[in-house]
XYZ file of C-alpha atoms in Angstrom:
573
model
C 18.681 8.717 44.107
C 21.846 9.294 42.622
C 24.865 7.214 43.741
C 26.835 8.307 46.094
C 30.449 7.226 44.396
C 30.652 9.435 41.773
C 33.780 12.081 42.405
C 32.285 14.321 39.693
C 28.746 14.813 41.588
C 29.939 15.526 44.942
C 32.189 18.099 43.084
C 29.706 19.682 42.022
C 27.316 19.106 45.109
C 29.974 20.577 47.387
C 29.940 23.877 45.221
C 26.231 23.988 45.420
C 25.767 23.958 48.968
C 27.007 26.754 50.292
C 25.416 28.960 47.553
C 21.656 27.481 49.284
C 23.157 27.743 53.238
C 24.275 31.619 52.723
C 20.860 32.328 51.762
C 19.150 30.759 54.648
C 17.820 32.021 57.798
C 17.451 29.036 59.481
C 20.612 26.952 59.333
C 20.685 23.304 57.676
C 19.374 21.119 60.008
C 16.537 23.392 61.248
C 14.125 23.133 63.022
C 14.979 19.210 64.035
C 12.813 16.449 62.907
C 11.729 13.569 65.197
C 12.801 9.885 64.644
C 9.384 9.044 63.216
C 9.630 11.745 60.401
C 12.997 10.095 59.426
C 10.838 7.062 58.842
C 9.793 6.561 55.359
C 8.606 2.771 55.201
C 9.406 -0.115 57.099
C 6.781 -1.509 59.373
C 3.760 -0.045 59.226
C 1.339 0.106 62.066
C -2.072 -2.391 60.926
C -4.445 0.261 60.693
C -2.232 2.223 58.762
C -0.429 -0.350 56.081
C -4.622 -0.833 55.337
C -4.799 2.563 53.442
C -4.919 3.457 50.358
C -4.275 6.899 48.928
C -6.995 7.305 46.018
C -6.602 10.880 45.112
C -4.770 13.858 46.477
C -5.444 17.183 45.900
C -2.750 19.164 47.169
C -2.241 23.218 47.772
C 0.434 24.754 49.048
C 1.580 28.403 48.980
C 5.614 29.281 49.491
C 6.327 32.163 51.485
C 10.667 32.321 50.503
C 11.651 35.162 52.645
C 10.133 33.473 55.680
C 10.940 30.127 54.676
C 7.643 29.069 55.466
C 4.719 27.419 53.142
C 1.109 26.619 53.974
C -1.437 24.003 52.706
C -4.231 22.196 52.117
C -4.159 18.348 51.269
C -7.566 16.676 50.613
C -6.583 12.964 50.731
C -9.515 10.485 49.657
C -8.829 7.547 51.350
C -9.673 3.201 51.494
C -9.107 1.316 53.852
C -8.800 -2.996 53.479
C -9.833 -3.340 57.195
C -12.066 -1.737 59.555
C -9.733 1.155 61.435
C -11.072 3.098 64.517
C -8.608 6.226 62.873
C -6.277 7.217 60.612
C -2.830 7.944 61.148
C -1.559 10.286 58.458
C 2.354 10.964 58.717
C 3.375 14.822 58.894
C 6.401 16.258 59.709
C 5.360 17.716 63.421
C 7.460 21.182 62.560
C 3.817 21.762 59.769
C 1.223 22.179 62.622
C -2.409 21.791 61.457
C -4.810 24.083 62.252
C -8.017 22.479 60.665
C -9.357 19.065 59.766
C -12.951 17.604 57.943
C -13.879 14.335 56.987
C -16.853 14.594 54.495
C -16.983 17.905 54.626
C -17.602 17.783 59.163
C -14.958 19.604 60.815
C -13.602 18.016 63.331
C -12.585 19.384 66.833
C -9.117 20.222 67.797
C -9.365 17.852 70.471
C -9.904 14.386 67.507
C -6.587 14.799 66.669
C -2.712 15.018 68.361
C 0.661 14.813 66.702
C 3.295 14.463 69.035
C 6.258 12.790 67.058
C 5.333 13.064 63.477
C 2.775 10.667 62.647
C -1.167 12.629 62.880
C -3.442 10.624 64.232
C -7.220 11.088 64.064
C -10.104 9.873 66.004
C -12.856 9.381 64.337
C -16.636 9.055 64.947
C -16.945 6.085 64.273
C -14.864 3.628 62.580
C -14.033 3.539 58.794
C -15.031 0.219 57.390
C -13.188 -1.987 54.874
C -13.915 -0.990 51.570
C -15.128 2.052 52.319
C -13.723 5.892 51.056
C -13.212 8.561 53.574
C -12.313 12.186 52.076
C -9.837 13.565 54.701
C -8.972 17.535 54.530
C -6.183 18.940 56.642
C -5.336 22.294 56.751
C -1.312 23.398 57.695
C 1.518 25.447 57.594
C 4.868 25.616 59.463
C 9.256 25.750 58.789
C 10.084 23.294 57.086
C 13.726 21.325 57.573
C 15.894 22.508 55.940
C 17.729 20.024 54.515
C 21.394 19.259 55.578
C 23.312 17.677 52.525
C 20.462 17.735 49.850
C 19.949 15.027 47.883
C 21.529 12.597 50.631
C 19.809 14.645 53.526
C 16.061 15.886 52.640
C 13.998 18.545 53.185
C 13.918 22.187 52.283
C 16.754 24.194 49.927
C 16.476 27.761 50.002
C 18.483 29.517 47.815
C 19.165 32.468 45.367
C 20.017 33.090 41.967
C 22.887 35.170 40.801
C 21.018 38.078 40.950
C 19.086 37.861 44.488
C 16.014 36.253 43.125
C 14.440 33.393 45.746
C 15.230 29.890 44.433
C 13.683 27.141 45.679
C 14.154 22.892 45.805
C 12.680 20.449 48.025
C 13.919 16.720 48.079
C 12.354 14.153 50.361
C 13.355 10.332 49.459
C 15.149 9.513 52.521
C 13.229 10.797 54.695
C 9.816 10.559 52.792
C 6.766 12.857 51.855
C 6.064 13.898 55.393
C 8.617 16.504 55.535
C 5.980 18.366 53.057
C 2.766 17.251 52.809
C 0.384 14.786 54.818
C 0.992 11.350 53.438
C 1.131 7.952 53.228
C 4.849 7.933 54.319
C 5.327 3.857 52.529
C 5.831 3.041 48.687
C 2.153 1.070 48.488
C 0.997 4.983 50.049
C 0.999 6.736 46.536
C -1.929 8.298 45.218
C -3.493 6.702 42.245
C -4.134 10.575 41.559
C -2.861 14.286 41.762
C -3.893 17.479 41.622
C -1.128 19.939 43.039
C -1.643 23.810 43.346
C 1.446 25.548 44.066
C 1.538 29.322 44.554
C 4.483 31.542 44.412
C 5.495 35.278 44.306
C 5.453 37.587 41.461
C 7.993 36.281 38.880
C 8.479 33.165 39.660
C 7.417 29.823 38.366
C 6.612 26.654 39.593
C 7.148 23.453 37.668
C 5.484 20.186 39.361
C 4.731 16.416 38.292
C 2.663 15.511 35.769
C 0.663 17.959 33.173
C 0.559 21.357 33.885
C -3.663 22.257 33.565
C -3.252 25.984 34.036
C -1.801 28.862 35.312
C -4.346 31.436 37.597
C -2.885 34.728 38.047
C -3.624 36.874 41.097
C -4.395 40.544 41.274
C -0.739 41.179 43.023
C 1.054 39.105 40.827
C 1.133 36.067 42.224
C 0.937 32.980 40.319
C -1.077 29.637 41.221
C 0.514 26.672 39.199
C -2.169 23.604 38.269
C -0.976 20.102 37.534
C -2.534 16.664 37.494
C -0.324 13.739 37.647
C -1.258 10.020 37.319
C 0.495 7.465 40.342
C 3.642 9.453 41.375
C 5.393 8.210 43.993
C 4.802 9.881 47.605
C 8.329 10.713 47.509
C 8.219 11.833 44.075
C 6.039 15.248 44.897
C 8.395 18.388 44.774
C 8.390 21.791 45.285
C 10.556 23.971 42.854
C 10.292 27.933 42.875
C 12.654 30.482 40.801
C 12.432 32.618 37.956
C 12.730 29.938 35.171
C 13.108 29.870 31.721
C 12.112 27.591 29.628
C 12.667 25.030 26.803
C 10.622 22.825 25.119
C 9.937 20.686 22.124
C 8.412 17.378 21.390
C 10.014 13.769 20.961
C 8.255 11.181 18.274
C 8.184 8.125 19.785
C 8.795 5.121 17.782
C 5.280 3.826 19.855
C 3.550 6.895 17.444
C 3.151 9.067 19.947
C 4.289 12.625 21.085
C 5.309 13.405 24.234
C 6.490 16.836 25.404
C 10.006 17.696 26.277
C 10.757 20.722 28.921
C 13.785 22.063 30.661
C 13.876 25.174 33.246
C 16.867 26.365 34.090
C 17.793 29.219 35.579
C 18.107 32.576 33.257
C 21.964 32.961 32.306
C 22.437 29.193 31.945
C 20.830 29.002 28.260
C 23.506 27.327 26.680
C 24.242 24.427 29.303
C 20.574 23.856 29.540
C 20.780 23.259 25.856
C 23.443 21.116 25.715
C 21.604 18.561 28.037
C 18.336 19.023 26.640
C 19.400 18.032 23.106
C 20.579 14.641 24.992
C 16.507 14.143 25.836
C 15.979 12.255 22.034
C 18.991 10.443 21.637
C 18.691 9.236 25.546
C 14.572 8.339 25.029
C 15.448 6.514 21.520
C 17.448 4.231 23.450
C 15.313 3.815 27.002
C 12.575 3.138 24.362
C 14.060 0.467 22.157
C 15.851 -1.635 25.053
C 13.239 -1.247 27.443
C 9.818 0.287 26.071
C 7.381 2.943 25.610
C 8.234 6.316 28.252
C 5.971 5.357 30.634
C 4.197 9.457 31.245
C 4.363 9.999 27.618
C 0.621 11.744 28.014
C 1.924 14.130 31.001
C 5.607 15.076 30.301
C 9.241 14.435 30.364
C 11.236 17.503 31.817
C 13.902 18.163 34.243
C 14.219 21.049 36.376
C 17.339 23.275 37.921
C 17.914 22.851 41.461
C 20.317 24.305 44.106
C 21.119 20.629 45.011
C 22.766 18.106 42.962
C 20.071 16.229 41.478
C 16.626 13.453 42.256
C 13.947 11.370 40.514
C 10.736 13.041 40.958
C 8.222 11.517 38.259
C 8.456 13.458 35.248
C 10.262 16.113 36.506
C 13.472 15.358 37.753
C 15.663 17.528 39.475
C 19.146 18.885 38.164
C 21.992 20.345 39.604
C 24.718 18.774 37.622
C 26.137 22.263 36.714
C 25.793 20.734 32.905
C 29.162 18.541 33.561
C 30.753 16.947 30.640
C 32.102 12.848 31.357
C 34.455 11.202 29.108
C 31.436 8.613 29.195
C 30.213 11.404 26.452
C 26.603 11.787 28.050
C 25.129 13.328 31.441
C 25.205 10.729 34.083
C 23.062 12.713 36.325
C 20.173 12.990 33.600
C 20.675 9.638 32.146
C 20.318 7.819 35.628
C 17.493 10.073 36.733
C 15.532 9.491 34.005
C 15.964 5.870 34.270
C 14.160 5.889 37.431
C 11.069 6.881 35.172
C 11.253 2.867 34.379
C 12.655 1.925 37.079
C 11.475 3.524 40.497
C 8.377 5.335 39.038
C 6.700 2.844 36.328
C 7.196 -0.147 38.344
C 7.643 0.316 42.086
C 9.110 -1.592 44.492
C 6.487 -1.924 46.806
C 8.805 -2.941 50.126
C 12.411 -0.741 50.080
C 14.128 -4.074 50.762
C 13.673 -4.331 47.494
C 15.638 -0.814 46.544
C 18.465 -2.419 43.988
C 15.592 -3.013 41.732
C 15.637 0.862 41.414
C 19.262 1.355 41.708
C 20.483 -1.631 40.158
C 19.177 -1.533 37.159
C 19.246 2.571 37.061
C 22.935 2.074 37.029
C 23.366 -0.651 34.890
C 21.526 1.283 31.719
C 24.468 3.855 31.920
C 26.948 0.794 30.973
C 24.404 -0.458 28.358
C 23.703 3.476 27.182
C 27.760 3.146 26.478
C 27.126 0.306 24.727
C 24.861 1.658 22.657
C 26.843 4.618 21.510
C 30.059 3.584 21.175
C 30.299 -0.261 21.823
C 32.113 -3.018 24.135
C 35.224 -0.734 24.985
C 33.026 2.268 26.786
C 30.806 -0.637 28.339
C 33.942 -2.705 29.767
C 35.571 0.753 31.631
C 32.428 1.758 33.034
C 31.333 -1.891 34.447
C 34.821 -2.190 35.852
C 34.919 1.146 37.270
C 31.201 0.117 39.195
C 33.535 -3.327 40.172
C 35.725 -1.659 42.171
C 33.193 0.045 43.846
C 31.649 -3.011 45.399
C 31.791 -3.852 48.716
C 29.963 -6.416 50.029
C 29.635 -5.685 53.431
C 25.756 -6.450 53.582
C 23.743 -8.588 51.760
C 21.595 -6.390 48.922
C 18.541 -8.252 50.194
C 17.620 -9.211 53.590
C 14.388 -10.542 53.270
C 12.532 -8.628 55.756
C 10.256 -5.514 55.676
C 13.183 -2.031 55.940
C 12.833 1.504 55.919
C 14.775 3.359 53.018
C 17.459 4.732 55.512
C 18.228 0.996 56.549
C 18.847 -0.264 53.066
C 20.706 2.698 51.665
C 22.714 3.982 54.990
C 25.312 1.444 54.872
C 26.577 2.922 58.709
C 22.962 1.493 59.616
C 24.240 -1.690 58.347
C 22.423 -1.487 55.002
C 23.958 -2.308 51.826
C 24.330 1.532 50.986
C 26.374 1.568 47.458
C 26.127 -1.469 46.481
C 22.120 -1.497 45.993
C 23.706 0.801 42.548
C 27.144 -1.008 42.151
C 26.411 -4.703 43.044
C 22.714 -4.608 41.685
C 24.658 -3.109 38.436
C 27.293 -6.311 38.064
C 24.173 -8.474 39.102
C 22.225 -7.467 36.124
C 25.383 -7.845 33.806
C 25.822 -11.716 35.308
C 22.371 -12.509 34.870
C 22.143 -10.867 30.908
C 25.243 -12.868 30.380
C 23.914 -15.891 31.497
C 20.100 -16.234 30.122
C 21.149 -13.898 26.951
C 20.338 -10.842 25.825
C 16.819 -11.964 24.795
C 15.661 -13.651 28.023
C 17.690 -10.510 29.762
C 15.504 -7.892 27.914
C 11.951 -10.047 28.744
C 12.767 -10.279 31.957
C 13.341 -6.348 32.008
C 10.167 -5.632 29.715
C 7.930 -8.000 32.269
C 8.858 -6.684 35.507
C 8.326 -2.882 34.268
C 5.545 -3.288 32.261
C 3.780 -6.166 33.425
C 3.804 -7.950 30.421
C 6.131 -8.460 27.538
C 4.496 -6.576 25.221
C 4.170 -3.516 26.267
C 2.505 0.237 24.405
C 1.291 3.123 25.249
C -2.085 2.287 26.877
C -1.788 -1.179 27.681
C -0.057 -0.638 31.157
C -0.415 0.604 34.515
C 2.271 1.630 37.029
C 2.919 -1.798 39.094
C 4.606 -2.584 42.140
C 7.123 -5.553 42.499
C 9.643 -7.054 44.072
C 12.430 -9.262 44.310
C 10.691 -12.714 45.132
C 8.203 -11.624 41.591
C 12.158 -10.771 39.859
C 13.212 -14.374 40.930
C 10.261 -15.774 39.460
C 9.934 -13.580 36.115
C 13.351 -15.221 35.233
C 12.518 -18.583 36.044
C 9.211 -18.507 33.691
C 11.228 -17.153 30.701
C 13.974 -18.931 30.968
C 12.158 -22.504 32.385
C 15.192 -22.872 34.591
C 14.912 -22.329 38.383
C 17.742 -19.690 38.483
C 16.888 -19.116 42.934
C 20.441 -20.748 43.065
C 21.832 -17.532 41.354
C 19.826 -14.681 43.476
C 20.013 -16.925 47.089
C 24.173 -16.285 46.430
C 23.934 -12.493 44.826
C 21.240 -10.963 46.705
C 20.702 -12.799 49.975
C 24.139 -13.260 50.562
C 26.992 -10.686 51.194
C 30.292 -12.470 50.608
C 30.599 -13.020 46.216
C 31.240 -16.604 45.226
C 34.924 -17.661 44.722
C 36.492 -19.581 42.011
C 38.509 -22.291 43.517
C 41.329 -23.637 40.941
C 43.357 -26.587 41.136
C 46.081 -27.960 39.059
C 47.508 -31.534 38.802
C 49.537 -32.610 35.737
C 47.350 -31.686 33.202
C 44.282 -31.398 35.061
C 42.746 -28.678 35.841
C 39.746 -28.328 38.265
C 37.412 -25.573 38.914
C 35.179 -25.303 41.923
C 32.631 -22.909 42.818
C 32.785 -21.536 46.342
C 30.048 -19.770 47.673
C 28.350 -18.501 51.017
C 26.431 -20.673 52.489
C 27.697 -24.022 50.748
C 24.552 -24.122 48.397
C 24.267 -25.175 45.236
C 25.935 -22.686 42.706
C 26.300 -24.561 38.984
C 27.044 -20.923 36.631
C 28.931 -21.925 33.718
C 32.007 -20.253 33.453
C 34.148 -19.100 30.343
C 37.754 -20.705 30.541
C 40.248 -18.965 27.457
C 43.189 -22.479 26.993
C 46.293 -20.748 24.462
C 43.312 -18.466 22.996
C 41.189 -20.757 22.595
C 38.009 -20.423 24.816
C 35.052 -22.523 25.840
C 32.347 -22.639 28.021
C 32.326 -24.732 30.837
C 29.983 -26.761 32.491
C 29.599 -26.477 36.093
C 27.068 -28.235 37.006
C 27.756 -29.566 40.777
C 29.296 -26.429 41.461
C 32.519 -28.118 39.528
C 34.501 -28.533 36.571
C 37.255 -30.917 34.943
C 39.286 -29.949 31.983
C 42.227 -31.566 30.612
C 44.647 -29.042 29.964
C 48.559 -29.198 29.466
C 50.286 -27.863 32.270
C 52.002 -25.006 30.339
C 48.985 -24.247 28.801
C 48.360 -19.930 29.373
C 44.615 -20.117 31.251
C 42.308 -17.296 31.082
C 39.325 -17.920 33.557
C 36.702 -15.575 32.337
C 38.721 -13.016 30.534
C 35.875 -10.829 29.580
C 35.096 -10.650 33.437
C 31.192 -11.425 32.698
C 30.725 -13.463 36.028
C 31.376 -10.988 39.070
C 33.290 -13.198 41.687
C 35.365 -12.113 44.306
C 38.790 -10.952 43.269
C 41.816 -10.832 45.390
C 43.498 -8.068 43.379
C 40.413 -5.759 44.061
C 39.857 -7.074 47.745
C 43.811 -5.955 47.993
C 43.393 -2.393 46.199
C 40.093 -2.034 48.505
C 42.142 -2.915 51.740
C 44.738 -0.171 50.649
C 42.346 2.127 49.852
C 40.782 2.194 53.188
C 44.242 2.874 54.405
C 45.305 5.998 52.542
C 41.781 7.574 53.903
């Protein structure tokens, strides 16, 4: 998801929302959704937690003038444990009219959905390891987003010449806003077939690879797509009279990747400018991280009436072709990073959300470094540092919902999963070195250090696994590093004490645990890396010497000046 602290992003989002609202018969936030529908991830009922979605066939027809959809979802499910009923997540604003299991129709009395979790009574329990094909027919008025993409749902907008412009977003509240699904990360389908039917003159670009377009006698078209393992929230609707820019990228790994940008008519010049960024950005990611994970499908973005969101192989883009002093489109680059961090490697528990957002955020200054050098990198890292709030730990160690992590007002780390996550990675890279850091990253993303097209699969990971990878690659135990930076809110602080020609340095960390992080010290222009084993060090330094601690800001630590700045900024709000 996009970071909420980019001022430019907020300005563009504000400019876009009224246009969408003017086109709506329904007001934003209507029809209301239940607390159950707002939950994505977190603790699941035992009978649902063991379900796995092998295949999803999803057909949706979109009726823009009526702000309605009608769908048929066929879920091929297996279960890790015997279950007497099936629990499928679906917003109750999308009422079900028919259900069949393995081709046999159920009576209406065999299902209910009072609060947004569809309960289906089975004729006989589904045994562990067994498979069931569940066909669900539904239709209704989906929830209209209040402030997409930070609040989820549909956006029913209009182009400048009055044509329908429709998009969905669901990362926070989940996939059940749009279709029957398993609304937790491991509920993603292994494969998906999508069939989106739209009125004449409109197009429906979507996830995966285009299989074909069916033309109906009344002018409607059905767009058929096939995708592998998209995150549940990653499936999206995009409907508009789109124009298309296309091309191909020859990867350094030898494969050719199809490139697309679906944009509104009249936006050709701006769209071409962003499209021109595709190849150099791919060069960066493939060189530093590894092969684009979906090279056999496509890399694409689609213009949306909200700011943006990662949707596997079809990222939402509503940044109005903004220019940045960093020299590249921040939104495009950030959402593209999620193809590796979020889509290829997915956090099995939203508590590990920082793996998605911390890495995607850190890819931006690394791209600045790639393009221009250390000065650009340092400027971008400094901007991030001012936004770290340290109100709650990045990782709680519990199973959490997306909103419990993303919403700071609900006790989550909020924006810190982005900016503090990036600074944790910055500190780790400067501690273990580039070679080890990027090997750790490749192992996280691909499950192996030597990824090539065809030798890896999408995978789930966790903070604990990440720590184990770091320990394995470095041959040292860095649990102390992550216990402070991820599982504690307060930052480590360096305490300086001078007595004559003696300078004593000591790490002060929350919980008073071990923290032997070495730190660079500059004395009258001469630098040395100070060993802090035991959390302390004593240096012989002339009393008249000019001393700088961590002169290149390579370590995330408490800063009096930043704390004072943040307190001042809060008073000014």
